[in-house]
């Protein structure tokens, strides 16, 4: 997957052009494909894939670590 941004994840430094850690879902649209991915750090990303390449158009913060009391 090639990124047209040349950027990295601001949370962990994973290159945007590298393969995503996990593909959450993929949806075809009239203009191309929308791909929801999760970075290795947990950040959810929305990628648009079309004739211009791949662009990350939205990115969340990584999920906050749960405290041990939350898992009880």
Short mmCIF file of the N, C-alpha and C atoms (twelve columns), coordinates in Angstrom:
data_MODEL
# 
_entry.id   MODEL 
# 
loop_
_atom_site.group_PDB 
_atom_site.id 
_atom_site.type_symbol 
_atom_site.label_atom_id 
_atom_site.label_alt_id 
_atom_site.label_comp_id 
_atom_site.label_asym_id 
_atom_site.label_seq_id 
_atom_site.Cartn_x 
_atom_site.Cartn_y 
_atom_site.Cartn_z 
_atom_site.pdbx_PDB_model_num 
ATOM 1   N N  . UNK A 1  0.858   -1.170 0.000  1 
ATOM 2   C CA . UNK A 1  0.000   0.000  0.000  1 
ATOM 3   C C  . UNK A 1  0.905   1.234  0.000  1 
ATOM 4   N N  . UNK A 2  0.767   2.084  -0.961 1 
ATOM 5   C CA . UNK A 2  1.614   3.281  -1.023 1 
ATOM 6   C C  . UNK A 2  0.876   4.498  -0.511 1 
ATOM 7   N N  . UNK A 3  1.545   5.259  0.308  1 
ATOM 8   C CA . UNK A 3  0.944   6.467  0.862  1 
ATOM 9   C C  . UNK A 3  1.373   7.667  0.037  1 
ATOM 10  N N  . UNK A 4  0.469   8.583  -0.200 1 
ATOM 11  C CA . UNK A 4  0.836   9.811  -0.897 1 
ATOM 12  C C  . UNK A 4  1.242   10.894 0.095  1 
ATOM 13  N N  . UNK A 5  1.133   10.607 1.395  1 
ATOM 14  C CA . UNK A 5  1.463   11.623 2.390  1 
ATOM 15  C C  . UNK A 5  2.930   11.599 2.786  1 
ATOM 16  N N  . UNK A 6  3.577   10.421 2.763  1 
ATOM 17  C CA . UNK A 6  4.969   10.329 3.169  1 
ATOM 18  C C  . UNK A 6  5.150   10.570 4.656  1 
ATOM 19  N N  . UNK A 7  4.088   10.429 5.432  1 
ATOM 20  C CA . UNK A 7  4.111   10.738 6.859  1 
ATOM 21  C C  . UNK A 7  4.203   9.450  7.671  1 
ATOM 22  N N  . UNK A 8  4.230   9.642  8.967  1 
ATOM 23  C CA . UNK A 8  4.244   8.524  9.903  1 
ATOM 24  C C  . UNK A 8  3.157   8.742  10.946 1 
ATOM 25  N N  . UNK A 9  2.810   7.693  11.655 1 
ATOM 26  C CA . UNK A 9  1.834   7.806  12.737 1 
ATOM 27  C C  . UNK A 9  2.418   8.724  13.808 1 
ATOM 28  N N  . UNK A 10 1.696   9.753  14.210 1 
ATOM 29  C CA . UNK A 10 2.224   10.668 15.213 1 
ATOM 30  C C  . UNK A 10 2.296   10.046 16.604 1 
ATOM 31  N N  . UNK A 11 1.685   8.893  16.784 1 
ATOM 32  C CA . UNK A 11 1.655   8.257  18.093 1 
ATOM 33  C C  . UNK A 11 2.770   7.240  18.284 1 
ATOM 34  N N  . UNK A 12 3.158   6.526  17.200 1 
ATOM 35  C CA . UNK A 12 4.175   5.476  17.358 1 
ATOM 36  C C  . UNK A 12 5.277   5.531  16.310 1 
ATOM 37  N N  . UNK A 13 5.095   6.331  15.251 1 
ATOM 38  C CA . UNK A 13 6.131   6.454  14.234 1 
ATOM 39  C C  . UNK A 13 6.053   5.435  13.111 1 
ATOM 40  N N  . UNK A 14 5.023   4.565  13.106 1 
ATOM 41  C CA . UNK A 14 4.864   3.577  12.031 1 
ATOM 42  C C  . UNK A 14 4.625   4.322  10.715 1 
ATOM 43  N N  . UNK A 15 5.378   4.020  9.654  1 
ATOM 44  C CA . UNK A 15 5.202   4.740  8.376  1 
ATOM 45  C C  . UNK A 15 3.809   4.535  7.788  1 
ATOM 46  N N  . UNK A 16 3.202   5.613  7.319  1 
ATOM 47  C CA . UNK A 16 1.878   5.519  6.697  1 
ATOM 48  C C  . UNK A 16 1.909   4.637  5.460  1 
ATOM 49  N N  . UNK A 17 3.043   4.570  4.772  1 
ATOM 50  C CA . UNK A 17 3.151   3.774  3.552  1 
ATOM 51  C C  . UNK A 17 3.346   2.291  3.807  1 
ATOM 52  N N  . UNK A 18 3.589   1.902  5.056  1 
ATOM 53  C CA . UNK A 18 3.768   0.487  5.383  1 
ATOM 54  C C  . UNK A 18 2.414   -0.202 5.446  1 
ATOM 55  N N  . UNK A 19 2.438   -1.507 5.411  1 
ATOM 56  C CA . UNK A 19 1.186   -2.255 5.562  1 
ATOM 57  C C  . UNK A 19 0.586   -1.947 6.931  1 
ATOM 58  N N  . UNK A 20 -0.728  -1.767 6.997  1 
ATOM 59  C CA . UNK A 20 -1.354  -1.510 8.301  1 
ATOM 60  C C  . UNK A 20 -1.268  -2.754 9.175  1 
ATOM 61  N N  . UNK A 21 -1.267  -2.535 10.461 1 
ATOM 62  C CA . UNK A 21 -1.208  -3.653 11.408 1 
ATOM 63  C C  . UNK A 21 -2.428  -4.541 11.256 1 
ATOM 64  N N  . UNK A 22 -3.596  -3.916 11.100 1 
ATOM 65  C CA . UNK A 22 -4.842  -4.684 10.967 1 
ATOM 66  C C  . UNK A 22 -5.817  -3.928 10.078 1 
ATOM 67  N N  . UNK A 23 -6.412  -4.613 9.100  1 
ATOM 68  C CA . UNK A 23 -7.487  -4.033 8.304  1 
ATOM 69  C C  . UNK A 23 -8.786  -4.370 9.026  1 
ATOM 70  N N  . UNK A 24 -9.521  -3.329 9.429  1 
ATOM 71  C CA . UNK A 24 -10.767 -3.516 10.166 1 
ATOM 72  C C  . UNK A 24 -11.922 -3.734 9.200  1 
ATOM 73  N N  . UNK A 25 -11.994 -2.908 8.142  1 
ATOM 74  C CA . UNK A 25 -13.024 -3.101 7.120  1 
ATOM 75  C C  . UNK A 25 -12.615 -2.385 5.848  1 
ATOM 76  N N  . UNK A 26 -13.225 -2.812 4.748  1 
ATOM 77  C CA . UNK A 26 -12.923 -2.247 3.429  1 
ATOM 78  C C  . UNK A 26 -14.242 -2.071 2.699  1 
ATOM 79  N N  . UNK A 27 -14.452 -0.864 2.135  1 
ATOM 80  C CA . UNK A 27 -15.728 -0.563 1.479  1 
ATOM 81  C C  . UNK A 27 -15.466 0.094  0.130  1 
ATOM 82  N N  . UNK A 28 -16.014 -0.490 -0.927 1 
ATOM 83  C CA . UNK A 28 -15.909 0.108  -2.241 1 
ATOM 84  C C  . UNK A 28 -16.847 1.304  -2.357 1 
ATOM 85  N N  . UNK A 29 -16.375 2.371  -2.995 1 
ATOM 86  C CA . UNK A 29 -17.195 3.554  -3.248 1 
ATOM 87  C C  . UNK A 29 -17.094 3.890  -4.728 1 
ATOM 88  N N  . UNK A 30 -17.881 4.844  -5.167 1 
ATOM 89  C CA . UNK A 30 -17.838 5.250  -6.578 1 
ATOM 90  C C  . UNK A 30 -16.476 5.831  -6.941 1 
ATOM 91  N N  . UNK A 31 -15.793 6.432  -5.976 1 
ATOM 92  C CA . UNK A 31 -14.517 7.082  -6.247 1 
ATOM 93  C C  . UNK A 31 -13.310 6.187  -5.981 1 
ATOM 94  N N  . UNK A 32 -13.501 5.031  -5.352 1 
ATOM 95  C CA . UNK A 32 -12.373 4.167  -5.004 1 
ATOM 96  C C  . UNK A 32 -12.746 3.246  -3.862 1 
ATOM 97  N N  . UNK A 33 -11.876 3.179  -2.845 1 
ATOM 98  C CA . UNK A 33 -12.111 2.313  -1.704 1 
ATOM 99  C C  . UNK A 33 -11.807 3.062  -0.412 1 
ATOM 100 N N  . UNK A 34 -12.647 2.861  0.590  1 
ATOM 101 C CA . UNK A 34 -12.387 3.376  1.927  1 
ATOM 102 C C  . UNK A 34 -11.966 2.184  2.773  1 
ATOM 103 N N  . UNK A 35 -10.792 2.299  3.424  1 
ATOM 104 C CA . UNK A 35 -10.266 1.211  4.231  1 
ATOM 105 C C  . UNK A 35 -10.073 1.716  5.654  1 
ATOM 106 N N  . UNK A 36 -10.707 1.048  6.612  1 
ATOM 107 C CA . UNK A 36 -10.521 1.352  8.029  1 
ATOM 108 C C  . UNK A 36 -9.438  0.416  8.533  1 
ATOM 109 N N  . UNK A 37 -8.373  0.975  9.116  1 
ATOM 110 C CA . UNK A 37 -7.265  0.165  9.601  1 
ATOM 111 C C  . UNK A 37 -6.934  0.534  11.039 1 
ATOM 112 N N  . UNK A 38 -6.208  -0.355 11.687 1 
ATOM 113 C CA . UNK A 38 -5.714  -0.077 13.036 1 
ATOM 114 C C  . UNK A 38 -4.196  -0.183 12.997 1 
ATOM 115 N N  . UNK A 39 -3.529  0.847  13.490 1 
ATOM 116 C CA . UNK A 39 -2.074  0.889  13.568 1 
ATOM 117 C C  . UNK A 39 -1.620  -0.037 14.698 1 
ATOM 118 N N  . UNK A 40 -0.353  -0.365 14.741 1 
ATOM 119 C CA . UNK A 40 0.192   -1.211 15.804 1 
ATOM 120 C C  . UNK A 40 -0.009  -0.592 17.183 1 
ATOM 121 N N  . UNK A 41 -0.078  0.742  17.260 1 
ATOM 122 C CA . UNK A 41 -0.264  1.417  18.550 1 
ATOM 123 C C  . UNK A 41 -1.737  1.472  18.968 1 
ATOM 124 N N  . UNK A 42 -2.648  1.060  18.085 1 
ATOM 125 C CA . UNK A 42 -4.072  1.059  18.407 1 
ATOM 126 C C  . UNK A 42 -4.848  2.200  17.773 1 
ATOM 127 N N  . UNK A 43 -4.170  3.128  17.116 1 
ATOM 128 C CA . UNK A 43 -4.832  4.247  16.454 1 
ATOM 129 C C  . UNK A 43 -5.686  3.738  15.292 1 
ATOM 130 N N  . UNK A 44 -6.952  4.150  15.239 1 
ATOM 131 C CA . UNK A 44 -7.840  3.797  14.135 1 
ATOM 132 C C  . UNK A 44 -7.635  4.813  13.020 1 
ATOM 133 N N  . UNK A 45 -7.515  4.334  11.779 1 
ATOM 134 C CA . UNK A 45 -7.250  5.208  10.635 1 
ATOM 135 C C  . UNK A 45 -8.275  4.959  9.533  1 
ATOM 136 N N  . UNK A 46 -8.613  6.024  8.817  1 
ATOM 137 C CA . UNK A 46 -9.453  5.903  7.625  1 
ATOM 138 C C  . UNK A 46 -8.563  6.225  6.436  1 
ATOM 139 N N  . UNK A 47 -8.419  5.260  5.549  1 
ATOM 140 C CA . UNK A 47 -7.588  5.429  4.354  1 
ATOM 141 C C  . UNK A 47 -8.482  5.447  3.119  1 
ATOM 142 N N  . UNK A 48 -8.201  6.366  2.219  1 
ATOM 143 C CA . UNK A 48 -8.887  6.440  0.936  1 
ATOM 144 C C  . UNK A 48 -7.913  5.926  -0.116 1 
ATOM 145 N N  . UNK A 49 -8.337  4.948  -0.900 1 
ATOM 146 C CA . UNK A 49 -7.514  4.385  -1.966 1 
ATOM 147 C C  . UNK A 49 -8.219  4.684  -3.277 1 
ATOM 148 N N  . UNK A 50 -7.544  5.447  -4.156 1 
ATOM 149 C CA . UNK A 50 -8.126  5.791  -5.451 1 
ATOM 150 C C  . UNK A 50 -7.003  5.943  -6.468 1 
ATOM 151 N N  . UNK A 51 -7.284  6.548  -7.587 1 
ATOM 152 C CA . UNK A 51 -6.290  6.725  -8.645 1 
ATOM 153 C C  . UNK A 51 -5.086  7.562  -8.241 1 
ATOM 154 N N  . UNK A 52 -5.212  8.339  -7.181 1 
ATOM 155 C CA . UNK A 52 -4.092  9.170  -6.719 1 
ATOM 156 C C  . UNK A 52 -3.213  8.443  -5.708 1 
ATOM 157 N N  . UNK A 53 -3.601  7.236  -5.303 1 
ATOM 158 C CA . UNK A 53 -2.828  6.477  -4.320 1 
ATOM 159 C C  . UNK A 53 -3.637  6.274  -3.052 1 
ATOM 160 N N  . UNK A 54 -2.938  6.183  -1.933 1 
ATOM 161 C CA . UNK A 54 -3.570  5.957  -0.630 1 
ATOM 162 C C  . UNK A 54 -3.300  7.146  0.263  1 
ATOM 163 N N  . UNK A 55 -4.369  7.649  0.882  1 
ATOM 164 C CA . UNK A 55 -4.223  8.780  1.803  1 
ATOM 165 C C  . UNK A 55 -4.937  8.459  3.100  1 
ATOM 166 N N  . UNK A 56 -4.302  8.790  4.216  1 
ATOM 167 C CA . UNK A 56 -4.984  8.691  5.502  1 
ATOM 168 C C  . UNK A 56 -5.694  10.017 5.706  1 
ATOM 169 N N  . UNK A 57 -7.023  9.946  5.806  1 
ATOM 170 C CA . UNK A 57 -7.814  11.174 5.910  1 
ATOM 171 C C  . UNK A 57 -8.300  11.441 7.322  1 
ATOM 172 N N  . UNK A 58 -8.198  10.432 8.203  1 
ATOM 173 C CA . UNK A 58 -8.591  10.611 9.596  1 
ATOM 174 C C  . UNK A 58 -7.824  9.603  10.438 1 
ATOM 175 N N  . UNK A 59 -7.454  10.032 11.651 1 
ATOM 176 C CA . UNK A 59 -6.704  9.151  12.537 1 
ATOM 177 C C  . UNK A 59 -7.077  9.470  13.980 1 
ATOM 178 N N  . UNK A 60 -7.365  8.429  14.771 1 
ATOM 179 C CA . UNK A 60 -7.701  8.633  16.184 1 
ATOM 180 C C  . UNK A 60 -6.443  8.499  17.044 1 
ATOM 181 N N  . UNK A 61 -6.617  8.806  18.296 1 
ATOM 182 C CA . UNK A 61 -5.553  8.522  19.261 1 
ATOM 183 C C  . UNK A 61 -5.614  7.036  19.585 1 
ATOM 184 N N  . UNK A 62 -4.506  6.472  20.057 1 
ATOM 185 C CA . UNK A 62 -4.575  5.078  20.516 1 
ATOM 186 C C  . UNK A 62 -5.537  4.956  21.697 1 
ATOM 187 N N  . UNK A 63 -6.140  3.799  21.833 1 
ATOM 188 C CA . UNK A 63 -7.048  3.569  22.959 1 
ATOM 189 C C  . UNK A 63 -6.255  3.655  24.259 1 
ATOM 190 N N  . UNK A 64 -6.853  4.252  25.260 1 
ATOM 191 C CA . UNK A 64 -6.193  4.358  26.560 1 
ATOM 192 C C  . UNK A 64 -6.082  2.966  27.176 1 
ATOM 193 N N  . UNK A 65 -4.965  2.728  27.829 1 
ATOM 194 C CA . UNK A 65 -4.763  1.435  28.497 1 
ATOM 195 C C  . UNK A 65 -5.775  1.308  29.645 1 
ATOM 196 N N  . UNK A 66 -6.359  0.152  29.754 1 
ATOM 197 C CA . UNK A 66 -7.335  -0.074 30.832 1 
ATOM 198 C C  . UNK A 66 -6.607  -0.352 32.127 1 
ATOM 199 N N  . UNK A 67 -7.148  0.155  33.206 1 
ATOM 200 C CA . UNK A 67 -6.551  -0.131 34.513 1 
ATOM 201 C C  . UNK A 67 -6.901  -1.551 34.924 1 
ATOM 202 N N  . UNK A 68 -6.149  -2.097 35.846 1 
ATOM 203 C CA . UNK A 68 -6.394  -3.474 36.260 1 
ATOM 204 C C  . UNK A 68 -7.751  -3.641 36.933 1 
ATOM 205 N N  . UNK A 69 -8.277  -2.566 37.538 1 
ATOM 206 C CA . UNK A 69 -9.585  -2.670 38.187 1 
ATOM 207 C C  . UNK A 69 -10.713 -2.770 37.162 1 
ATOM 208 N N  . UNK A 70 -10.490 -2.272 35.946 1 
ATOM 209 C CA . UNK A 70 -11.519 -2.323 34.906 1 
ATOM 210 C C  . UNK A 70 -11.684 -3.732 34.371 1 
ATOM 211 N N  . UNK A 71 -10.664 -4.568 34.503 1 
ATOM 212 C CA . UNK A 71 -10.753 -5.918 33.959 1 
ATOM 213 C C  . UNK A 71 -11.324 -6.918 34.959 1 
ATOM 214 N N  . UNK A 72 -11.669 -6.491 36.137 1 
ATOM 215 C CA . UNK A 72 -12.204 -7.412 37.160 1 
ATOM 216 C C  . UNK A 72 -13.657 -7.676 36.990 1 
# 
